[in-house]
PDB file of N, CA and C in Angstrom:
ATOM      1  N   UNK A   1     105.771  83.386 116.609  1.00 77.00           N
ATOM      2  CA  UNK A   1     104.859  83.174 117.705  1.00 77.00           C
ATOM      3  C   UNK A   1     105.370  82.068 118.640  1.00 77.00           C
ATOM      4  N   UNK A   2     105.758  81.043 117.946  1.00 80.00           N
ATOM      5  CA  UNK A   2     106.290  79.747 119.022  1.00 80.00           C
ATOM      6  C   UNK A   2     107.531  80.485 119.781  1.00 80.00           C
ATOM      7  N   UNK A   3     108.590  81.562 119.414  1.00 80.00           N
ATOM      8  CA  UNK A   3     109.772  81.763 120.170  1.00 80.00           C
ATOM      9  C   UNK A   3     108.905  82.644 121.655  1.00 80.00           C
ATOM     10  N   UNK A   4     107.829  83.604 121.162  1.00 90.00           N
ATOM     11  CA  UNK A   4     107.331  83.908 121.938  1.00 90.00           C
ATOM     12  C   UNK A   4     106.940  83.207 123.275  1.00 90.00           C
ATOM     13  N   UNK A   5     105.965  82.219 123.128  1.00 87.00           N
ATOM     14  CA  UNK A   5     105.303  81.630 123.708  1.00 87.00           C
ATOM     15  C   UNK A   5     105.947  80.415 124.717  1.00 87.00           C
ATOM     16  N   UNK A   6     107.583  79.993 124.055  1.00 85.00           N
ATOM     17  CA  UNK A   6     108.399  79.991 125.189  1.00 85.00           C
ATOM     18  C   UNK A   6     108.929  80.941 125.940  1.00 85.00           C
ATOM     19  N   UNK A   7     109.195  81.903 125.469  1.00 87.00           N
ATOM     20  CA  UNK A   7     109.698  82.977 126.233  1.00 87.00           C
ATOM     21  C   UNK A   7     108.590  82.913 127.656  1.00 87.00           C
ATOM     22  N   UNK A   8     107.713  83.208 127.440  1.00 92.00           N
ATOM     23  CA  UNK A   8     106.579  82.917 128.387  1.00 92.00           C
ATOM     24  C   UNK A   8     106.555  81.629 129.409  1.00 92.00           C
ATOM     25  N   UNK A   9     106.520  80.425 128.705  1.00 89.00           N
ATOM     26  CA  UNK A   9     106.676  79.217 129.345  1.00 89.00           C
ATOM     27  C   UNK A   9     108.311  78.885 130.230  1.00 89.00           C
ATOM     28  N   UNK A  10     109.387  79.833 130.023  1.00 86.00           N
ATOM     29  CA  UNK A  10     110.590  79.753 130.281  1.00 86.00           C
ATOM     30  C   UNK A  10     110.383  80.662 132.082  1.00 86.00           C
ATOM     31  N   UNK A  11     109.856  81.844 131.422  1.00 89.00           N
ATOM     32  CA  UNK A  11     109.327  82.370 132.873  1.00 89.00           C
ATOM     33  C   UNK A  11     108.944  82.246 133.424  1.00 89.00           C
ATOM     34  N   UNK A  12     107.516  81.075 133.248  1.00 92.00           N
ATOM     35  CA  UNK A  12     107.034  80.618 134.107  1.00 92.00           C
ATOM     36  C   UNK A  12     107.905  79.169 134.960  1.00 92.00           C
ATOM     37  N   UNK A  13     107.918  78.788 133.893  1.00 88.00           N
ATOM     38  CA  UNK A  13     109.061  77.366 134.345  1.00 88.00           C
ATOM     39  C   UNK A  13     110.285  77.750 135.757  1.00 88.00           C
ATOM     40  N   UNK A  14     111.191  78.256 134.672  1.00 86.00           N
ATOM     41  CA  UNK A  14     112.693  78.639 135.304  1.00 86.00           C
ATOM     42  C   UNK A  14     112.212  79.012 136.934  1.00 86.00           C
ATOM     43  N   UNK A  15     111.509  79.623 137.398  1.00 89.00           N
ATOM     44  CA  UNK A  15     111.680  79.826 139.091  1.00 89.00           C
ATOM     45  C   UNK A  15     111.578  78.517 139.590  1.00 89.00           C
ATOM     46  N   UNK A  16     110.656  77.721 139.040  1.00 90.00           N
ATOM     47  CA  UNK A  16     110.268  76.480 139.803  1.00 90.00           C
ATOM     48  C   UNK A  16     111.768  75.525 140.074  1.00 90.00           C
ATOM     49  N   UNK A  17     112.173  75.681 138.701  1.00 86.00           N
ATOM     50  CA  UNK A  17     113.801  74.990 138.681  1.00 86.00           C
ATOM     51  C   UNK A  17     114.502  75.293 139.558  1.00 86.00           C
ATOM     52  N   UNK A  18     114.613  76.508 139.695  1.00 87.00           N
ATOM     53  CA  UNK A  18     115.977  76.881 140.369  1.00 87.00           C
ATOM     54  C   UNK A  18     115.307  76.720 141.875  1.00 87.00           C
ATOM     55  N   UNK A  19     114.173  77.335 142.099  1.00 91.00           N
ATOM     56  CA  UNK A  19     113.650  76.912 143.846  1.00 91.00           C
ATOM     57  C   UNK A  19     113.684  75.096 144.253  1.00 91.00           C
ATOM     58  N   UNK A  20     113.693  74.644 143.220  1.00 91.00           N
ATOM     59  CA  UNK A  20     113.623  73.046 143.238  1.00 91.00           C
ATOM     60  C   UNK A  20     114.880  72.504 143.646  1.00 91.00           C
ATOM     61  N   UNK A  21     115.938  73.264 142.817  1.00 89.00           N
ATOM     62  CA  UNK A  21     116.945  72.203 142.200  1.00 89.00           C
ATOM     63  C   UNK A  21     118.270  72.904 142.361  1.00 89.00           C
ATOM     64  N   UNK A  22     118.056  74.712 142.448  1.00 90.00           N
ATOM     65  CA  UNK A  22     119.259  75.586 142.555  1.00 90.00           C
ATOM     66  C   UNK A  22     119.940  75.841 140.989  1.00 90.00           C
ATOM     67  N   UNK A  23     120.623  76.916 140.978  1.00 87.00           N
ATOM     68  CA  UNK A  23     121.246  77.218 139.362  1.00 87.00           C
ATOM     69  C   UNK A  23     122.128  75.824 138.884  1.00 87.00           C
ATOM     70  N   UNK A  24     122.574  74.850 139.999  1.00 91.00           N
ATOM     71  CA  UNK A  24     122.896  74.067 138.690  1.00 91.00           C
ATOM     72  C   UNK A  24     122.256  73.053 138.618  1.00 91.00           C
ATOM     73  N   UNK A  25     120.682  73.103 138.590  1.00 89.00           N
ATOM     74  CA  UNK A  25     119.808  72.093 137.930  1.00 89.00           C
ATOM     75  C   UNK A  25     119.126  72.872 136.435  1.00 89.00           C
ATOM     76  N   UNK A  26     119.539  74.256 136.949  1.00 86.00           N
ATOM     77  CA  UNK A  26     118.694  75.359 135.824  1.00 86.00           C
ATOM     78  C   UNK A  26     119.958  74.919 134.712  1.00 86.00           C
ATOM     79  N   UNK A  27     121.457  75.046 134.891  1.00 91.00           N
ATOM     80  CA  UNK A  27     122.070  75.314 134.369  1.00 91.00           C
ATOM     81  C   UNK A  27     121.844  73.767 133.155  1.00 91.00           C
ATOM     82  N   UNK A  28     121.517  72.415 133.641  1.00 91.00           N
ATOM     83  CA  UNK A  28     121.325  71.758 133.568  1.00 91.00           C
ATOM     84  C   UNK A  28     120.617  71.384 132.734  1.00 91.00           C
ATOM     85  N   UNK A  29     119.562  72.135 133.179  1.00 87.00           N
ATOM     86  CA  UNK A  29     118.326  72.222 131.913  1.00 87.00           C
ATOM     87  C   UNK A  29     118.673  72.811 130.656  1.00 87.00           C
ATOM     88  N   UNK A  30     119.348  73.936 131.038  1.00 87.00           N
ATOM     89  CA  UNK A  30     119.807  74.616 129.803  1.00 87.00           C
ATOM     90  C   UNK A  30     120.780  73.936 128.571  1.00 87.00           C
ATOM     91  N   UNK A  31     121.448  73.281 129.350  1.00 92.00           N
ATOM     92  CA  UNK A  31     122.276  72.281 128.343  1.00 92.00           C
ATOM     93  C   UNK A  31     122.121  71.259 127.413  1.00 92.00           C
ATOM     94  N   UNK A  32     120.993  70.886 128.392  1.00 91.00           N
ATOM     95  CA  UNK A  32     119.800  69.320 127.508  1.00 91.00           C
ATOM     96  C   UNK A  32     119.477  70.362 126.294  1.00 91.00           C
ATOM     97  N   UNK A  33     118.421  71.610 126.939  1.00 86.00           N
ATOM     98  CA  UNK A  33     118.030  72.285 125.678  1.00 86.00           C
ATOM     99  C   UNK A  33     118.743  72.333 124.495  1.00 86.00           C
ATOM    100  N   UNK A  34     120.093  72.890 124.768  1.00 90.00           N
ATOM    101  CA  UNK A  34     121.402  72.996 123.717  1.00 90.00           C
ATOM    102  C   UNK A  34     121.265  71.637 123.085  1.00 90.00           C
ATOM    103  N   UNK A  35     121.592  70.654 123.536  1.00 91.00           N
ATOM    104  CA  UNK A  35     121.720  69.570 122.990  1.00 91.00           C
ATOM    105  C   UNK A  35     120.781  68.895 121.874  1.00 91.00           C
ATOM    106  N   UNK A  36     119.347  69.390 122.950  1.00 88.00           N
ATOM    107  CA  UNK A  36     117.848  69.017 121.660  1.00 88.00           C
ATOM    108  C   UNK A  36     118.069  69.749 120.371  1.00 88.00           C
ATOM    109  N   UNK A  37     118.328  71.186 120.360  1.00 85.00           N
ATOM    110  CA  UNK A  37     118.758  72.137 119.607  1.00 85.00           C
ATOM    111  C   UNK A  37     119.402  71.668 118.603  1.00 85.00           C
ATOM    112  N   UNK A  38     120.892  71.158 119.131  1.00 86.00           N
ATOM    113  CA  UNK A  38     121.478  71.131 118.382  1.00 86.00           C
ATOM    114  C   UNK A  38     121.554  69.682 117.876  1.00 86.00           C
ATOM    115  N   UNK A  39     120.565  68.661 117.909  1.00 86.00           N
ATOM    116  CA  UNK A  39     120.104  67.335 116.974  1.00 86.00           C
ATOM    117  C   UNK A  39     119.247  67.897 116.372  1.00 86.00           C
ATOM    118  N   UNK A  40     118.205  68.184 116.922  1.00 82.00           N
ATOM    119  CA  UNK A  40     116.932  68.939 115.880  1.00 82.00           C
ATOM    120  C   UNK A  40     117.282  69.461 114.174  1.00 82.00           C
ATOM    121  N   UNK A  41     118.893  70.187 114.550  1.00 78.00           N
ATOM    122  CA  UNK A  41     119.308  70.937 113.433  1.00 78.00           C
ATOM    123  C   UNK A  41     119.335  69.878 112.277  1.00 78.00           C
ATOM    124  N   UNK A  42     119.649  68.498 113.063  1.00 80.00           N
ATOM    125  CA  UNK A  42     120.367  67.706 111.689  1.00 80.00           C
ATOM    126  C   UNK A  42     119.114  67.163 111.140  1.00 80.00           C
ATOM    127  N   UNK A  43     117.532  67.607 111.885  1.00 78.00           N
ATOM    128  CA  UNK A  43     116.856  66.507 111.316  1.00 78.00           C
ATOM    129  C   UNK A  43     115.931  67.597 110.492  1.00 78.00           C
ATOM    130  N   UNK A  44     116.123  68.791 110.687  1.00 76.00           N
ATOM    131  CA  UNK A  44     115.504  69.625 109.606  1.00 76.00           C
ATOM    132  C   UNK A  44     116.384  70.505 108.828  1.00 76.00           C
ATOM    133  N   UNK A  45     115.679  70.335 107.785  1.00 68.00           N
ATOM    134  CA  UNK A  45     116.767  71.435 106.049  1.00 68.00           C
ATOM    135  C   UNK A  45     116.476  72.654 106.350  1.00 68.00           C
ATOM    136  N   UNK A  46     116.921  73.323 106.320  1.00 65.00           N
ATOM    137  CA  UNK A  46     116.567  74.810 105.594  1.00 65.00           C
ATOM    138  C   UNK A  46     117.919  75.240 104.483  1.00 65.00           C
ATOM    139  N   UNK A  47     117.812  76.529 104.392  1.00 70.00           N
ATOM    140  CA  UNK A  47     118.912  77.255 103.626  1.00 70.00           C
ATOM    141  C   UNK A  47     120.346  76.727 104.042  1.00 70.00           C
ATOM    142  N   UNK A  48     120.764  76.540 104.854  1.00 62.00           N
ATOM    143  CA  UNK A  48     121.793  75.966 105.459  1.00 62.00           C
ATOM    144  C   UNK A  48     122.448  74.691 105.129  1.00 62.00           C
ATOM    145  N   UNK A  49     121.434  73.751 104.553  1.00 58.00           N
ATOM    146  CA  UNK A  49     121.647  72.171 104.009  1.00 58.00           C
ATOM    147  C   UNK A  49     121.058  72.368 102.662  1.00 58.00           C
ATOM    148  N   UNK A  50     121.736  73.044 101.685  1.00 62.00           N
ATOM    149  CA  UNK A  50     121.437  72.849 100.802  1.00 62.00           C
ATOM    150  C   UNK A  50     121.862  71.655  99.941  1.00 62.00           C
ATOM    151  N   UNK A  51     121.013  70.917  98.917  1.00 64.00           N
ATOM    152  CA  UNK A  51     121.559  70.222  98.379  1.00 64.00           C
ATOM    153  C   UNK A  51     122.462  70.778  96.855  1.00 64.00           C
ATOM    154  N   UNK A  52     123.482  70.225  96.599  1.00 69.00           N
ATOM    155  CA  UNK A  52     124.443  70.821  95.450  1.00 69.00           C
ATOM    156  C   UNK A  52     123.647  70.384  94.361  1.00 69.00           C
ATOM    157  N   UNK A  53     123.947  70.564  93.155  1.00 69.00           N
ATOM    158  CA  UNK A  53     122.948  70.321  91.949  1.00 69.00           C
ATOM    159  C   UNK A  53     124.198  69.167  91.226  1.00 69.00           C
ATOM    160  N   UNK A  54     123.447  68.179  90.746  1.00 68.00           N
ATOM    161  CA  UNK A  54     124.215  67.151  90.176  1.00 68.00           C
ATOM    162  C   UNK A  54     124.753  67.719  89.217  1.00 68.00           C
ATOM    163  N   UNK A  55     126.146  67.830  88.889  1.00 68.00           N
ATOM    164  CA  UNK A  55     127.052  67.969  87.499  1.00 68.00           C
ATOM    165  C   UNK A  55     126.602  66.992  86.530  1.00 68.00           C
ATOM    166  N   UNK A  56     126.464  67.952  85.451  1.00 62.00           N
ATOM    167  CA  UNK A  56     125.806  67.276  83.882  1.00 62.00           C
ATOM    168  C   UNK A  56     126.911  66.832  83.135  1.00 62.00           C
ATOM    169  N   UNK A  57     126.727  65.490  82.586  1.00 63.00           N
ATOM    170  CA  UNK A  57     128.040  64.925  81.554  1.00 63.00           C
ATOM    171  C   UNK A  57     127.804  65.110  80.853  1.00 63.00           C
ATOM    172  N   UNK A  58     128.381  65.687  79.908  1.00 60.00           N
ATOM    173  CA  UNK A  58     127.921  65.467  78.538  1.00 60.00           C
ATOM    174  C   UNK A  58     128.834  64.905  77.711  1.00 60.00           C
TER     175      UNK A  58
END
């Protein structure tokens, strides 16, 4: 539902950008996004960050 509901907010948004600012303020925007994206990743786990299981001594 949230990918949705930007999808929505992107359409509404994005004209205002580009009538504002031209494709490279859009392009602009798009990059910050990338960037939030791609910190966000490090601050949440999923399947991807798994942790390894401690080796048992015996």
């Amino acid at each position: 539902m949230v990918v949705r509901i930007m999808i929505v907010v992107l359409l509404l948004v994005s004209p205002q950008v580009v009538a504002a600012g031209g494709w490279s303020a859009w392009l602009l925007v798009g990059l910050a996004g990338q960037v939030v994206f791609l910190v966000s990743m490090l601050a949440f786990r999923g399947r991807w960050r798994t942790a390894r299981p401690a080796s048992a001594s015996v």
